[in-house]
Coordinates of C-alpha atoms in Angstrom, one line a residue:
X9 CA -124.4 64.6 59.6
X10 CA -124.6 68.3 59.1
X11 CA -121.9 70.4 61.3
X12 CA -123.9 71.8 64.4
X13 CA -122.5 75.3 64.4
X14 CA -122.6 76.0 68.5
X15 CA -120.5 72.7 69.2
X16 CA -118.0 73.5 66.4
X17 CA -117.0 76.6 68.2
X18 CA -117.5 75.3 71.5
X19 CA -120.2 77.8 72.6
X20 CA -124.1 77.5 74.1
X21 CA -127.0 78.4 72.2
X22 CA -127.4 81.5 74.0
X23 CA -124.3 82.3 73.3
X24 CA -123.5 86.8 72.8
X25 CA -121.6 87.6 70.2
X26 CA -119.1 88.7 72.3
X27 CA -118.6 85.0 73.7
X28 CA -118.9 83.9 69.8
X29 CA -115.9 85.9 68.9
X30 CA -114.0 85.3 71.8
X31 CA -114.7 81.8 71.1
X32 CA -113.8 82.0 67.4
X33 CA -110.3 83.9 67.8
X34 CA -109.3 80.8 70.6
X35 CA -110.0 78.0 68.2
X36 CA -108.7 79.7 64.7
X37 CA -105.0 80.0 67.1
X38 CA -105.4 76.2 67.8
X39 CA -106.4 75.1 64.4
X40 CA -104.4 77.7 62.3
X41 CA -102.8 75.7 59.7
X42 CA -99.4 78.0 60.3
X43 CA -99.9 77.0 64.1
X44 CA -101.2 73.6 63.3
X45 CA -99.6 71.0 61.3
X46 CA -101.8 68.2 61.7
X47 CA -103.4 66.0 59.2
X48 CA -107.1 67.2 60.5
X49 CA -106.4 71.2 61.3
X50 CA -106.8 72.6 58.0
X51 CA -110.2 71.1 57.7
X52 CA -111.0 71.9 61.1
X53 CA -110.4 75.3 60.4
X54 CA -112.4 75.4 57.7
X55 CA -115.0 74.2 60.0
X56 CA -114.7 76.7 62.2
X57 CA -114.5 79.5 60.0
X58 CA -118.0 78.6 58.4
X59 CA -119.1 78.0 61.8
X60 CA -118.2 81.9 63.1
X61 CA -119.5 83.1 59.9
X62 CA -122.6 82.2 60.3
X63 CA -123.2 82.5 64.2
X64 CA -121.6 86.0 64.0
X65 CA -124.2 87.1 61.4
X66 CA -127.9 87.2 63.0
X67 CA -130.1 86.7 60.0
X68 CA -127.9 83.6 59.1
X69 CA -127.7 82.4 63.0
X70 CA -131.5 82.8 63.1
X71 CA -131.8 80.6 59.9
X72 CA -129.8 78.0 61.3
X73 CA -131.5 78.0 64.7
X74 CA -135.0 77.4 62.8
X75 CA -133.5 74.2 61.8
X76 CA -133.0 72.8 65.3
X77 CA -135.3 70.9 67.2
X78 CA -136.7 72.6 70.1
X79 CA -134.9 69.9 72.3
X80 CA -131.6 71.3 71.3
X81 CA -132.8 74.6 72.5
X82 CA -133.9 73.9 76.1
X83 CA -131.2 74.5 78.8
X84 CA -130.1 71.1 80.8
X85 CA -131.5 69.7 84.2
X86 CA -128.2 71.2 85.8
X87 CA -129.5 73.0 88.9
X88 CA -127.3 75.6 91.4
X89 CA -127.8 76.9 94.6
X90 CA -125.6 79.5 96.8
X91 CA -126.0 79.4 100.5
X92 CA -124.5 82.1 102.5
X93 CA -122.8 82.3 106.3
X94 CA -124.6 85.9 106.6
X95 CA -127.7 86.5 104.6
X96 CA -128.3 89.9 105.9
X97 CA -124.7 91.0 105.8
X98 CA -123.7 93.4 108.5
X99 CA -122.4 96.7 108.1
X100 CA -119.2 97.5 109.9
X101 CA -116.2 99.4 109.5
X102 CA -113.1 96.8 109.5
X103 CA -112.4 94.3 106.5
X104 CA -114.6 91.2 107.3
X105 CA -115.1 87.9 106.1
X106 CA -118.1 86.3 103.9
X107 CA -118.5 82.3 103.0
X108 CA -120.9 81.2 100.6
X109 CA -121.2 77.6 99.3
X110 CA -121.9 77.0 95.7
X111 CA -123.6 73.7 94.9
X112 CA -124.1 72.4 91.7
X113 CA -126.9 68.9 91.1
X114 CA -126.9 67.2 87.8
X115 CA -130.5 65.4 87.5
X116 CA -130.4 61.9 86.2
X117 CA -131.2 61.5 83.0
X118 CA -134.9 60.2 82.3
X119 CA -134.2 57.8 79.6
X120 CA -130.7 55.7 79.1
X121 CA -128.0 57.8 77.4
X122 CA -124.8 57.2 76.0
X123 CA -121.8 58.5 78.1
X124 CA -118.8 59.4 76.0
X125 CA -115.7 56.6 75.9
X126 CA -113.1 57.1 78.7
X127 CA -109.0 57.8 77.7
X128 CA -106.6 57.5 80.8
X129 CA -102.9 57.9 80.2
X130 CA -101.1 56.9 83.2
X131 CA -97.6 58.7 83.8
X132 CA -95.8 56.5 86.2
X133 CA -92.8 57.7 87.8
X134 CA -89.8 55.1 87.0
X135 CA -86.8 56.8 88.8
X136 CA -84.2 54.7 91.3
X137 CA -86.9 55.4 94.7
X138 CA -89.6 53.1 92.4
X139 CA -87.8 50.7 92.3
X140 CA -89.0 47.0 93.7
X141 CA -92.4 47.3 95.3
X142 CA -93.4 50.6 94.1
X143 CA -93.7 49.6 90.6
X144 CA -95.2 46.0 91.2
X145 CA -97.8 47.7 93.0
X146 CA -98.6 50.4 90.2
X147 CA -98.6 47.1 87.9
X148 CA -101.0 45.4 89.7
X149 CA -103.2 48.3 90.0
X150 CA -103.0 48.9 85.9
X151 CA -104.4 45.7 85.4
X152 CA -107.0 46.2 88.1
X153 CA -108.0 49.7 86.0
X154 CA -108.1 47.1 83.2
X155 CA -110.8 45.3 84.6
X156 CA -112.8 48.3 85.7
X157 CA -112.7 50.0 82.3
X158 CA -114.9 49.4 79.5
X159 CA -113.5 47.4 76.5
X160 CA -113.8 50.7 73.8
X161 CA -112.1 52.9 76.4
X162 CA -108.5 53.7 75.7
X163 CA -105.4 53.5 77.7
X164 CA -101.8 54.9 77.8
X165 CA -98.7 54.9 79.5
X166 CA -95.9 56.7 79.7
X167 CA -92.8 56.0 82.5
X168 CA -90.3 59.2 83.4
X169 CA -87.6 59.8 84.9
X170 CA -84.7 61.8 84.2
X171 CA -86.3 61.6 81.0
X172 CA -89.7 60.3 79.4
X173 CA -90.6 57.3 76.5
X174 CA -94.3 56.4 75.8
X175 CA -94.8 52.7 77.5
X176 CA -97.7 51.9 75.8
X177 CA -99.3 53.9 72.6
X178 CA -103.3 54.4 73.0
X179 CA -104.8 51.0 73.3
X180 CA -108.3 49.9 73.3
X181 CA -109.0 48.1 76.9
X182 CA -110.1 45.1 75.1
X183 CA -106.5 44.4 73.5
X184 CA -106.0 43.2 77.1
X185 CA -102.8 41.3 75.9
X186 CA -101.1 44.0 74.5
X187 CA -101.8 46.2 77.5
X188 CA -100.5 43.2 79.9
X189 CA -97.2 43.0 77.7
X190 CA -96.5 46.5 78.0
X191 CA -96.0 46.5 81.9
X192 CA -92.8 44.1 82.0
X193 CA -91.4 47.6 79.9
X194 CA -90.9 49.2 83.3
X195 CA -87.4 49.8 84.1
X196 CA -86.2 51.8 87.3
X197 CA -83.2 54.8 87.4
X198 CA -82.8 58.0 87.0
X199 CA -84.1 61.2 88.6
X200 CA -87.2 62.4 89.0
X201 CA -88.1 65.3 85.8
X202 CA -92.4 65.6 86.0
X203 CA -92.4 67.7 82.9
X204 CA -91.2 65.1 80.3
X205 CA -94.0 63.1 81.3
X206 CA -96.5 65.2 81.2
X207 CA -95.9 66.6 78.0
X208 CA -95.4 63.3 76.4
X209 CA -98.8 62.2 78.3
X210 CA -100.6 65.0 76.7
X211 CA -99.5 64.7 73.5
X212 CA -100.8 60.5 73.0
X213 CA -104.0 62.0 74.7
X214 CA -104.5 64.9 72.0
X215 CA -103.2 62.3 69.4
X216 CA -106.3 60.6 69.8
X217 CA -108.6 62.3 67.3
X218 CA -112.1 61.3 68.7
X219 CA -114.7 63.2 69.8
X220 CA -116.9 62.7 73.2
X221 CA -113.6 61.4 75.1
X222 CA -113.2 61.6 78.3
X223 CA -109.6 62.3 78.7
X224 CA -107.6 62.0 81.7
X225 CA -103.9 61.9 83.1
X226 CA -103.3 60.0 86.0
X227 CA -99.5 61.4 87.1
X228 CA -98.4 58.7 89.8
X229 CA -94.8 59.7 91.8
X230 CA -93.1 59.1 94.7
X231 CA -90.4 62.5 94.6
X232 CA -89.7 65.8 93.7
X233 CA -88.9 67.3 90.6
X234 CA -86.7 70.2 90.1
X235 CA -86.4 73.5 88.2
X236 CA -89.6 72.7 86.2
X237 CA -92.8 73.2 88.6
X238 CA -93.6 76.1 86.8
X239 CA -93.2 74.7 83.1
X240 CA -95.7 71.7 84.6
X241 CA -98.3 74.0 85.8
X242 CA -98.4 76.0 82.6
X243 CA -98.5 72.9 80.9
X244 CA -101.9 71.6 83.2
X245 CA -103.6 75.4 82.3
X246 CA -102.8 74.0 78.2
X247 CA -104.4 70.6 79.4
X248 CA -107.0 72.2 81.1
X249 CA -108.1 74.7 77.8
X250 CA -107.8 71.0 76.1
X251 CA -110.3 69.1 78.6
X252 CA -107.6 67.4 80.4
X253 CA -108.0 66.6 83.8
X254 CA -104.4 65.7 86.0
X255 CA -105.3 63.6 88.8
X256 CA -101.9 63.4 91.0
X257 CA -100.8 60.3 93.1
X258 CA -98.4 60.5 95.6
X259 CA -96.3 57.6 96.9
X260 CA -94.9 57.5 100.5
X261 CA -93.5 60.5 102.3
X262 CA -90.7 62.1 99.6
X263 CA -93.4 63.8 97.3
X264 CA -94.4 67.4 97.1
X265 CA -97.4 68.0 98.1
X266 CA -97.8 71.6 97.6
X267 CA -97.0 71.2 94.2
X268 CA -99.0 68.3 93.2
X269 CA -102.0 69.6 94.7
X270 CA -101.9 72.7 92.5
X271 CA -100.9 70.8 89.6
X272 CA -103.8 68.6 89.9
X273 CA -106.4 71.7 90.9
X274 CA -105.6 74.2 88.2
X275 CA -107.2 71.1 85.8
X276 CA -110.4 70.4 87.6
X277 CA -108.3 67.3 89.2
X278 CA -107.2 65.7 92.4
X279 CA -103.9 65.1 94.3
X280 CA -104.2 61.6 96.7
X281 CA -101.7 60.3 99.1
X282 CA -101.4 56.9 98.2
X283 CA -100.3 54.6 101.1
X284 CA -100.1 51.6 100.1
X285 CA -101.8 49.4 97.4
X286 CA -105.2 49.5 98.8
X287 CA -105.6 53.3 98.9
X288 CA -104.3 52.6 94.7
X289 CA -106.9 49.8 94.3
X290 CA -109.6 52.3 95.9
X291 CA -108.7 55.9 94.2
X292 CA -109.3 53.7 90.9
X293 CA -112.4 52.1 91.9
X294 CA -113.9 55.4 92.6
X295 CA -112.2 57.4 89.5
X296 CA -113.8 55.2 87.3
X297 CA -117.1 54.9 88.7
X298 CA -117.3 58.6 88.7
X299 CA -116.5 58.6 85.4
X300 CA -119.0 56.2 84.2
X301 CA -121.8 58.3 85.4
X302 CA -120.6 61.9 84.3
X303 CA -123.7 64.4 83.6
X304 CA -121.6 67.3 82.9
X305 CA -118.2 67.4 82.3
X306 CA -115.1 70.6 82.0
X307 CA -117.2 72.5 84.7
X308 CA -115.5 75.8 84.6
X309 CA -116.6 79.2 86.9
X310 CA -115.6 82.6 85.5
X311 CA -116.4 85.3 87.5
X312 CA -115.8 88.7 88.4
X313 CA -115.5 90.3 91.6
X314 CA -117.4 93.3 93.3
X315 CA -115.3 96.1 94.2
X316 CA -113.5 95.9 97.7
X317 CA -114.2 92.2 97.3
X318 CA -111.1 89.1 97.4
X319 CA -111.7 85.5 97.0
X320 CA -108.9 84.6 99.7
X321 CA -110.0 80.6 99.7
X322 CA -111.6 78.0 97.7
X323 CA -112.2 74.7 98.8
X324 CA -113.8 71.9 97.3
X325 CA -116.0 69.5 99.3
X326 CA -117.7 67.1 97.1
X327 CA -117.2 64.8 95.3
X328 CA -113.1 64.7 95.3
X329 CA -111.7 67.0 98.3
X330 CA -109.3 69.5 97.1
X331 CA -108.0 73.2 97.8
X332 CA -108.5 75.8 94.5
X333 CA -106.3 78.1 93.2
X334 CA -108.4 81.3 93.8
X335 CA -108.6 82.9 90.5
X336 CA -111.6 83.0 87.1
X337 CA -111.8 80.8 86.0
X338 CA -112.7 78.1 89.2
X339 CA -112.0 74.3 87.3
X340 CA -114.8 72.5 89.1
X341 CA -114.3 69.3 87.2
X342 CA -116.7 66.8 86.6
X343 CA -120.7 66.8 87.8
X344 CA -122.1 63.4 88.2
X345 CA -125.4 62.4 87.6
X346 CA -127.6 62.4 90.9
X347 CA -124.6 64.0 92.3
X348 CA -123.7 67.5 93.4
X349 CA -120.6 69.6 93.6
X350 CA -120.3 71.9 95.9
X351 CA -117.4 74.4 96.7
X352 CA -117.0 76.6 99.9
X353 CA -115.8 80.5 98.8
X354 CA -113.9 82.2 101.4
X355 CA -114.4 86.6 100.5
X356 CA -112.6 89.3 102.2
X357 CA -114.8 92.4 101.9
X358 CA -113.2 95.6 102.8
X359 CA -115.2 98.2 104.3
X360 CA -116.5 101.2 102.1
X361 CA -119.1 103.7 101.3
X362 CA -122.7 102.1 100.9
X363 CA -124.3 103.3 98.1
X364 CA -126.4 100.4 96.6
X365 CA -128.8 98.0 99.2
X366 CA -126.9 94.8 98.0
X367 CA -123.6 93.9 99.0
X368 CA -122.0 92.7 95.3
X369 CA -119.6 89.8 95.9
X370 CA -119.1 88.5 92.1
X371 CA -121.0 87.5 89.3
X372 CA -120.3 85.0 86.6
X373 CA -120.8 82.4 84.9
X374 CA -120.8 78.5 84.8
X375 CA -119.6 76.5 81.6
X376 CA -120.4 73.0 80.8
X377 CA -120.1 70.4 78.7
X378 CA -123.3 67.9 78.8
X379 CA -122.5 64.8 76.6
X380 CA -126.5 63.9 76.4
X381 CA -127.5 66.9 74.5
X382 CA -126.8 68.0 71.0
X383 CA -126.0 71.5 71.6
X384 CA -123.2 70.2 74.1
X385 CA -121.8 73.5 75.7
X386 CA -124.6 75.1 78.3
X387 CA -123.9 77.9 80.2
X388 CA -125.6 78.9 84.0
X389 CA -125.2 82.3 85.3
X390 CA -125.1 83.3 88.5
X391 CA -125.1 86.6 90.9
X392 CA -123.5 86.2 94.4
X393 CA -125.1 89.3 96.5
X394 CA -126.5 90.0 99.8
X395 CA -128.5 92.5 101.7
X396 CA -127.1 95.2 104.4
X397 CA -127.9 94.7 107.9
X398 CA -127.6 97.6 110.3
X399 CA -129.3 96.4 113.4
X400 CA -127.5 94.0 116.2
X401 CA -129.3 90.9 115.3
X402 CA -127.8 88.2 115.1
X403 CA -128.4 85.1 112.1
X404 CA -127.6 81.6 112.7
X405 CA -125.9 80.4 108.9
X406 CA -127.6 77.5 107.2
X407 CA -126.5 73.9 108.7
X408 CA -124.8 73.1 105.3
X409 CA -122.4 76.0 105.9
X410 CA -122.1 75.1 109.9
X411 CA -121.0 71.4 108.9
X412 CA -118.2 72.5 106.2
X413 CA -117.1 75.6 107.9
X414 CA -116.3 73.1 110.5
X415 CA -114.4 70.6 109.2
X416 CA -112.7 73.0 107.2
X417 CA -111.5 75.1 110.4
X418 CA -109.8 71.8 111.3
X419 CA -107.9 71.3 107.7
X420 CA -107.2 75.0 107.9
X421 CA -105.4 74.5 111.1
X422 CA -103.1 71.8 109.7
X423 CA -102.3 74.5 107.0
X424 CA -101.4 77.3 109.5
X425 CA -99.2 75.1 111.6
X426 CA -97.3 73.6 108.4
X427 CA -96.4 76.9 107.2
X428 CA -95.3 78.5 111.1
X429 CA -92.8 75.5 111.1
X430 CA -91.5 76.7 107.7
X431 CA -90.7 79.8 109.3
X432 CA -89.1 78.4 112.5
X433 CA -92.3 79.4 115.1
X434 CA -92.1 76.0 116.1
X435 CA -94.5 77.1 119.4
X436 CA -97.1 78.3 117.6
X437 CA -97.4 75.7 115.1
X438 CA -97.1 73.1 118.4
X439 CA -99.4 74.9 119.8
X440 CA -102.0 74.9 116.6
X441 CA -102.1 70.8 116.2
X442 CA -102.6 70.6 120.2
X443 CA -105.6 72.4 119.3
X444 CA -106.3 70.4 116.4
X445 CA -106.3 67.2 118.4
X446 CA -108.7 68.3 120.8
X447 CA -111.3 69.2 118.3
X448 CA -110.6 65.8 117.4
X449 CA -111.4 64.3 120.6
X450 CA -114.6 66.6 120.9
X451 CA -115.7 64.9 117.9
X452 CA -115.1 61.2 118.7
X453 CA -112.0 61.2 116.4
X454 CA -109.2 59.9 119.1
X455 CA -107.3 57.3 117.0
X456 CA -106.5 60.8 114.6
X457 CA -105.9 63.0 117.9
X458 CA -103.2 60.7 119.2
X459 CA -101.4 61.2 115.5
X460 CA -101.5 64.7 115.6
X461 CA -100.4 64.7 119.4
X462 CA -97.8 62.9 118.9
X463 CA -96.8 64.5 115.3
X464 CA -96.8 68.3 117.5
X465 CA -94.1 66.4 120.4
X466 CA -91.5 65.4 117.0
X467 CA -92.3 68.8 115.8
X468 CA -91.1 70.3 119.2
X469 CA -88.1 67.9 119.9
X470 CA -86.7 68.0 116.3
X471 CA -88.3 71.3 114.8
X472 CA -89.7 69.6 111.5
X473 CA -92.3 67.3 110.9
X474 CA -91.6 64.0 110.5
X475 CA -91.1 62.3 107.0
X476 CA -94.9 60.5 107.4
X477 CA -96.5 63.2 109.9
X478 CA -97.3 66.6 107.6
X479 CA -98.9 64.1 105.1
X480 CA -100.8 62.5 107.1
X481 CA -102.0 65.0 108.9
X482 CA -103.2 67.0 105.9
X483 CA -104.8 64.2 104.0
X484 CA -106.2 62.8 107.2
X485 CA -108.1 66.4 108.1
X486 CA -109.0 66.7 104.2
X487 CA -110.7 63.4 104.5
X488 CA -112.6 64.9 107.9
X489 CA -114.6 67.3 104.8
X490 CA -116.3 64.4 103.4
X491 CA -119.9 65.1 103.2
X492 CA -122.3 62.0 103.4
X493 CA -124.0 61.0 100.6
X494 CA -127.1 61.6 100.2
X495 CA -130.4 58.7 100.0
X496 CA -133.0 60.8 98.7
X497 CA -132.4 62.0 95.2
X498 CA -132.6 65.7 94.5
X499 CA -134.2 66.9 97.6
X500 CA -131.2 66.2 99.7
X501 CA -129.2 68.5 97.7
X502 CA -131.3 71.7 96.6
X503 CA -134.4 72.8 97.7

């Protein structure tokens, strides 16, 4: 099969030759063969080389684009829409705030298609606090992940402590055996080091030299690590650039939450608070469903923002629930066929001279990889701007911003109040969950309301959360986001 040039450097088919080059110097410092010793680098530089040699040149890209079929040059049924909480913005002279939500549909495909093959390495904590239970449970749950995966899909595992060793080299599912034997390798001690594991779970996912994988790292932990946060998260930015996406569980009350949650978001993933073994059993039920239907997958949002303009927030609402590191690029993650994503932006706009009749938030650009389409890499632009309003009258935003601005006001509470009993204003943050529970009660949530209650009384008698409350507090709120799903197909989604 003849190398398609576009998908050797990564790039769409509209692709400027400023992307091109951008693209070309990133791969050629992957695949250098000074940078690269691998078997496969020196001819995958070659590859590339060719590649940007002929896309950099237009009477040779033009040449090669006569070749394709006209399929390959049609953008994908990938649709966006950006709804805004002030469509006419208001002009006034103190800094104010804007929030626009960003939806992203993927169609279903018309005919049958075939998804790329699935690669989970699990990195299962095995220090002293795993010990008994903990570990039978993850156990059980990696043969239940057995069962749900297909048998050409490959697993891993890797076990850490105070320091790492690969459980279980890539398998194929359907060695089910060999996969079963590796679990009595499970041995509990040690402390709890994060970084070993990742790395070592990286590098058997990168050792896998196929292409169309869908590669994941499922971290699972029930502590802290110490004095390497910040080698872990520049390690997930490396997964990240490599299509990794770091889904984080946490076990019990000891973990870091903070942490995790960035860890997982900077790769497009997800952090969970695991329970118990049935909040395991159903994280992989739904992790590998999702997967199975992927439309679109390393969903990434560069942008660049108007002047006087912050992003202050990012939230995503749908599918997985999970706070964003606000910086370009935004990892989205995965887009589902039939499904949408959709992400609520939080912009501080400071007042300023009024020279133009739009209000210029940001402007961007949405990459994606579609696995259906031979030219894989497509590329959606997008342009987040609004009108001045000068007159008093008022606009109601659209219901889809009403219903996440909501429930986001409640998780946003949880937030404020967590971080005033970190600086000892025990009253305020007492005061901030009291108001929590009531908007609870308000909306039928009383079971939840009587938690939080009783969570702000510990927090007043002992000044600190409880080992249980802060946790489930946050993930309980978080959950409150979840949107419905829609019955409808497309219309429910976009109009």
């Amino acid at each position: 099969m003849e190398q398609n040039y576009y998908n050797t450097l990564g790039v769409p088919f509209d692709a400027t030759q400023e992307e091109i080059r951008c693209a070309y110097f990133e791969a050629a410092k992957r695949y250098h063969p000074d940078a690269n010793t691998s078997e496969s680098s020196n001819e995958q530089f070659i590859e590339i080389q060719e590649a940007y040699d002929v896309l950099v040149n237009s009477y040779r890209r033009k040449q090669f684009d006569d070749t394709l079929p006209d399929v390959d040059k049609v953008k994908p049924s990938v649709k966006m829409n950006i709804l805004y909480s002030e469509p006419p913005y208001p002009l006034l002279k103190e800094e104010q705030l804007l929030y626009v939500l960003l939806e992203l549909y993927g169609e279903k495909p018309s005919n049958e298609t075939i998804l790329p093959r699935i690669h989970i390495c699990l990195i299962v904590d095995t220090s002293n606090s795993m010990r008994g239970s903990r570990l039978d449970m993850v156990r059980a749950n990696v043969q239940h992940l057995i069962q749900k995966l297909n048998p050409n899909d490959h697993i891993s595992i890797v076990s850490f402590s105070d320091r790492a060793e690969v459980i279980l080299e890539p398998t194929l599912v359907k060695e089910y055996y060999q996969i079963e034997s590796s679990l009595t390798k499970f041995s509990a001690g040690g402390a709890t080091e994060i970084f070993h594991g990742l790395k070592m779970g990286c590098d058997l996912i990168n050792s896998v030299q196929q292409k169309d994988v869908l590669r994941q790292l499922i971290l699972i932990t029930d502590g802290h690590t110490y004095g390497d946060e910040s080698a872990c998260l520049m390690l997930a930015e490396e997964a990240r650039n490599s299509g990794i996406e770091i889904n984080a569980l946490g076990i019990g009350d000891e973990w870091n939450d903070a942490f995790l949650d960035k860890l997982a978001a900077i790769s497009g993933g997800n952090a969970v608070y695991v329970r118990g073994s049935e909040s395991l059993y159903q994280f992989i039920d739904e992790k590998v469903r999702a997967l199975n239907f992927i439309c679109a997958r390393q969903v990434n949002c560069f942008f660049e923002l108007g002047e006087g303009v912050e992003l202050s927030y990012a939230f995503r609402i749908y599918p997985e629930i999970t706070p964003m590191v606000p910086n370009s690029p935004l990892p989205l993650g995965h887009l589902e066929c039939g499904k949408k994503t959709s992400v609520i932006l939080e912009f501080k706009v400071k007042p300023g001279e009024v020279d133009s009749p739009l209000l210029n938030i940001a402007k961007g650009k949405i990459f994606m990889d579609i696995p259906s389409i031979s030219i894989r890499i497509s590329r959606l632009d997008f342009n987040i701007h609004c009108k001045w309003r000068i007159n008093e009258q008022t606009y109601r935003p659209p219901q889809e911003i009403l219903q996440a601005m909501s429930k986001l006001t409640l998780y946003r509470l949880q937030e404020k109040a967590k971080i005033d009993v970190a600086k000892g204003n025990i009253k305020k943050a007492t005061q901030r969950l009291e108001n929590l529970a009531s908007h609870l009660i308000a909306q039928g949530n009383k079971e939840f309301a009587e938690s939080v209650l009783l969570e702000a009384a510990h927090i007043k008698n002992k000044q600190h959360y409880s080992k249980e409350g802060d946790k489930k507090i946050k993930y309980g709120t978080r959950s409150l986001l979840m949107l419905p799903d829609p019955k409808k197909g497309q219309d429910d989604y976009l109009p």
